[in-house]
Every structure is written in C-alpha cells, then in structure tokens.
C-alpha cells in the first residue's frame, strides 16, 4: 500500500461496466473505455504491463483523455 505501483485499469473499467450494466449509461461507459485504450496506445503503461507509469500517472493519463 502507498507505493504507487498498482495498476488502476481494472478499477476504472469496472466503473465503465457499472455505468453500462447498472445504469444504462452506454455513452459514458464507452468514453471511459476509449480513454483507457487511448492511454495504453499512447504508451502509458504501469510496471506490471511493461511500463514505468505509477498508479497516479496512469489514472491521470486516462482522465486527460476523457
């Protein structure tokens, strides 16, 4: 805990799933998924998937693309 090495993508995509499946907010879910995909395509990767980004940096990259 507190090391900034956790990959936040699964939690972020869980929110997209919740928006789609529980609230019918399809467009919002798609925006989140596209933001995650764009962040990965741009090379923002956490250490567990071959990059150097911290938890915060990955989260910020996704937020910027929203």
Short mmCIF file of N, CA and C in Angstrom, two decimals:
data_model
loop_
_atom_site.label_atom_id
_atom_site.label_comp_id
_atom_site.label_asym_id
_atom_site.label_seq_id
_atom_site.Cartn_x
_atom_site.Cartn_y
_atom_site.Cartn_z
N UNK A 1 0.83 -1.19 0.00
CA UNK A 1 0.00 0.00 0.00
C UNK A 1 0.87 1.24 0.00
N UNK A 2 0.40 2.25 -0.72
CA UNK A 2 1.09 3.53 -0.74
C UNK A 2 2.33 3.58 -1.61
N UNK A 3 2.59 2.54 -2.38
CA UNK A 3 3.79 2.50 -3.21
C UNK A 3 3.57 3.05 -4.62
N UNK A 4 2.32 3.23 -5.00
CA UNK A 4 2.02 3.76 -6.33
C UNK A 4 2.32 2.80 -7.46
N UNK A 5 2.26 1.50 -7.18
CA UNK A 5 2.59 0.52 -8.21
C UNK A 5 1.39 -0.31 -8.69
N UNK A 6 0.25 -0.09 -8.10
CA UNK A 6 -0.94 -0.84 -8.50
C UNK A 6 -1.45 -0.33 -9.85
N UNK A 7 -1.92 -1.23 -10.69
CA UNK A 7 -2.49 -0.87 -11.98
C UNK A 7 -3.97 -0.52 -11.76
N UNK A 8 -4.37 0.73 -12.05
CA UNK A 8 -5.75 1.15 -11.79
C UNK A 8 -6.74 0.81 -12.91
N UNK A 9 -6.26 0.20 -13.99
CA UNK A 9 -7.12 -0.01 -15.14
C UNK A 9 -8.34 -0.87 -14.83
N UNK A 10 -8.17 -1.92 -14.06
CA UNK A 10 -9.32 -2.79 -13.79
C UNK A 10 -10.39 -2.06 -12.98
N UNK A 11 -9.98 -1.22 -12.06
CA UNK A 11 -10.97 -0.46 -11.30
C UNK A 11 -11.68 0.55 -12.20
N UNK A 12 -10.91 1.22 -13.06
CA UNK A 12 -11.51 2.20 -13.97
C UNK A 12 -12.50 1.51 -14.90
N UNK A 13 -12.12 0.37 -15.45
CA UNK A 13 -13.03 -0.35 -16.35
C UNK A 13 -14.22 -0.94 -15.61
N UNK A 14 -14.08 -1.22 -14.32
CA UNK A 14 -15.21 -1.67 -13.51
C UNK A 14 -16.27 -0.57 -13.41
N UNK A 15 -15.82 0.66 -13.34
CA UNK A 15 -16.76 1.80 -13.32
C UNK A 15 -17.51 1.86 -14.64
N UNK A 16 -16.79 1.64 -15.75
CA UNK A 16 -17.45 1.63 -17.06
C UNK A 16 -18.51 0.53 -17.11
N UNK A 17 -18.18 -0.64 -16.59
CA UNK A 17 -19.12 -1.75 -16.57
C UNK A 17 -20.34 -1.42 -15.71
N UNK A 18 -20.10 -0.78 -14.57
CA UNK A 18 -21.21 -0.39 -13.70
C UNK A 18 -22.12 0.61 -14.41
N UNK A 19 -21.52 1.59 -15.07
CA UNK A 19 -22.32 2.59 -15.77
C UNK A 19 -23.19 1.95 -16.84
N UNK A 20 -22.61 1.01 -17.57
CA UNK A 20 -23.33 0.35 -18.66
C UNK A 20 -24.41 -0.59 -18.12
N UNK A 21 -24.00 -1.52 -17.26
CA UNK A 21 -24.89 -2.60 -16.86
C UNK A 21 -25.90 -2.22 -15.78
N UNK A 22 -25.53 -1.32 -14.90
CA UNK A 22 -26.43 -0.97 -13.79
C UNK A 22 -27.25 0.29 -14.05
N UNK A 23 -26.68 1.20 -14.85
CA UNK A 23 -27.34 2.48 -15.02
C UNK A 23 -27.71 2.81 -16.46
N UNK A 24 -27.37 1.93 -17.39
CA UNK A 24 -27.71 2.16 -18.78
C UNK A 24 -27.01 3.35 -19.40
N UNK A 25 -25.89 3.74 -18.86
CA UNK A 25 -25.14 4.92 -19.34
C UNK A 25 -24.09 4.45 -20.34
N UNK A 26 -24.55 4.01 -21.49
CA UNK A 26 -23.70 3.39 -22.50
C UNK A 26 -22.63 4.34 -23.04
N UNK A 27 -23.01 5.56 -23.34
CA UNK A 27 -22.05 6.52 -23.89
C UNK A 27 -20.94 6.83 -22.89
N UNK A 28 -21.29 6.99 -21.63
CA UNK A 28 -20.28 7.27 -20.61
C UNK A 28 -19.32 6.10 -20.46
N UNK A 29 -19.86 4.89 -20.49
CA UNK A 29 -19.02 3.70 -20.39
C UNK A 29 -18.06 3.62 -21.57
N UNK A 30 -18.56 3.91 -22.75
CA UNK A 30 -17.71 3.88 -23.95
C UNK A 30 -16.62 4.94 -23.89
N UNK A 31 -16.94 6.11 -23.36
CA UNK A 31 -15.92 7.17 -23.23
C UNK A 31 -14.79 6.71 -22.32
N UNK A 32 -15.13 6.07 -21.22
CA UNK A 32 -14.10 5.58 -20.30
C UNK A 32 -13.26 4.52 -20.97
N UNK A 33 -13.90 3.59 -21.64
CA UNK A 33 -13.16 2.52 -22.32
C UNK A 33 -12.23 3.08 -23.40
N UNK A 34 -12.71 4.05 -24.15
CA UNK A 34 -11.86 4.67 -25.17
C UNK A 34 -10.68 5.41 -24.54
N UNK A 35 -10.91 6.05 -23.41
CA UNK A 35 -9.83 6.77 -22.73
C UNK A 35 -8.75 5.81 -22.24
N UNK A 36 -9.16 4.67 -21.73
CA UNK A 36 -8.19 3.65 -21.29
C UNK A 36 -7.42 3.13 -22.50
N UNK A 37 -8.13 2.79 -23.56
CA UNK A 37 -7.47 2.28 -24.77
C UNK A 37 -6.48 3.29 -25.35
N UNK A 38 -6.88 4.56 -25.38
CA UNK A 38 -6.00 5.61 -25.91
C UNK A 38 -4.77 5.79 -25.04
N UNK A 39 -4.92 5.69 -23.75
CA UNK A 39 -3.79 5.81 -22.84
C UNK A 39 -2.79 4.69 -23.06
N UNK A 40 -3.30 3.49 -23.20
CA UNK A 40 -2.42 2.34 -23.46
C UNK A 40 -1.73 2.48 -24.82
N UNK A 41 -2.49 2.89 -25.83
CA UNK A 41 -1.93 3.05 -27.17
C UNK A 41 -0.86 4.13 -27.20
N UNK A 42 -1.00 5.14 -26.33
CA UNK A 42 -0.01 6.21 -26.27
C UNK A 42 1.24 5.80 -25.51
N UNK A 43 1.21 4.60 -24.94
CA UNK A 43 2.39 4.07 -24.26
C UNK A 43 2.42 4.30 -22.76
N UNK A 44 1.32 4.75 -22.19
CA UNK A 44 1.25 4.89 -20.74
C UNK A 44 0.94 3.52 -20.16
N UNK A 45 1.95 2.92 -19.57
CA UNK A 45 1.83 1.56 -19.04
C UNK A 45 2.40 1.52 -17.63
N UNK A 46 1.76 0.77 -16.77
CA UNK A 46 2.29 0.55 -15.44
C UNK A 46 3.33 -0.57 -15.49
N UNK A 47 4.09 -0.71 -14.42
CA UNK A 47 5.19 -1.67 -14.41
C UNK A 47 4.75 -3.11 -14.68
N UNK A 48 3.56 -3.48 -14.21
CA UNK A 48 3.12 -4.86 -14.38
C UNK A 48 2.84 -5.22 -15.83
N UNK A 49 2.70 -4.22 -16.70
CA UNK A 49 2.47 -4.49 -18.12
C UNK A 49 3.59 -3.90 -18.99
N UNK A 50 4.77 -3.77 -18.38
CA UNK A 50 5.95 -3.39 -19.14
C UNK A 50 6.30 -1.93 -19.23
N UNK A 51 5.64 -1.10 -18.45
CA UNK A 51 5.92 0.33 -18.49
C UNK A 51 6.56 0.84 -17.22
N UNK A 52 6.53 2.14 -17.05
CA UNK A 52 7.12 2.78 -15.87
C UNK A 52 6.16 3.70 -15.14
N UNK A 53 4.92 3.82 -15.63
CA UNK A 53 3.96 4.75 -15.02
C UNK A 53 3.52 4.28 -13.64
N UNK A 54 3.33 5.24 -12.75
CA UNK A 54 2.80 4.94 -11.42
C UNK A 54 1.27 4.84 -11.51
N UNK A 55 0.67 4.45 -10.42
CA UNK A 55 -0.79 4.39 -10.35
C UNK A 55 -1.38 5.76 -10.68
N UNK A 56 -0.82 6.79 -10.07
CA UNK A 56 -1.31 8.15 -10.27
C UNK A 56 -1.12 8.59 -11.72
N UNK A 57 0.02 8.30 -12.30
CA UNK A 57 0.28 8.71 -13.68
C UNK A 57 -0.67 8.02 -14.65
N UNK A 58 -0.94 6.75 -14.42
CA UNK A 58 -1.88 6.02 -15.29
C UNK A 58 -3.28 6.60 -15.16
N UNK A 59 -3.70 6.86 -13.94
CA UNK A 59 -5.02 7.44 -13.70
C UNK A 59 -5.13 8.80 -14.37
N UNK A 60 -4.12 9.63 -14.22
CA UNK A 60 -4.12 10.96 -14.82
C UNK A 60 -4.17 10.88 -16.35
N UNK A 61 -3.47 9.91 -16.93
CA UNK A 61 -3.48 9.73 -18.38
C UNK A 61 -4.89 9.43 -18.88
N UNK A 62 -5.59 8.58 -18.15
CA UNK A 62 -6.97 8.23 -18.54
C UNK A 62 -7.88 9.46 -18.38
N UNK A 63 -7.74 10.16 -17.28
CA UNK A 63 -8.57 11.34 -17.03
C UNK A 63 -8.35 12.40 -18.12
N UNK A 64 -7.11 12.60 -18.52
CA UNK A 64 -6.80 13.58 -19.57
C UNK A 64 -7.52 13.24 -20.87
N UNK A 65 -7.68 11.97 -21.13
CA UNK A 65 -8.30 11.54 -22.39
C UNK A 65 -9.83 11.49 -22.32
N UNK A 66 -10.36 11.67 -21.16
CA UNK A 66 -11.82 11.75 -21.03
C UNK A 66 -12.30 13.09 -21.54
#
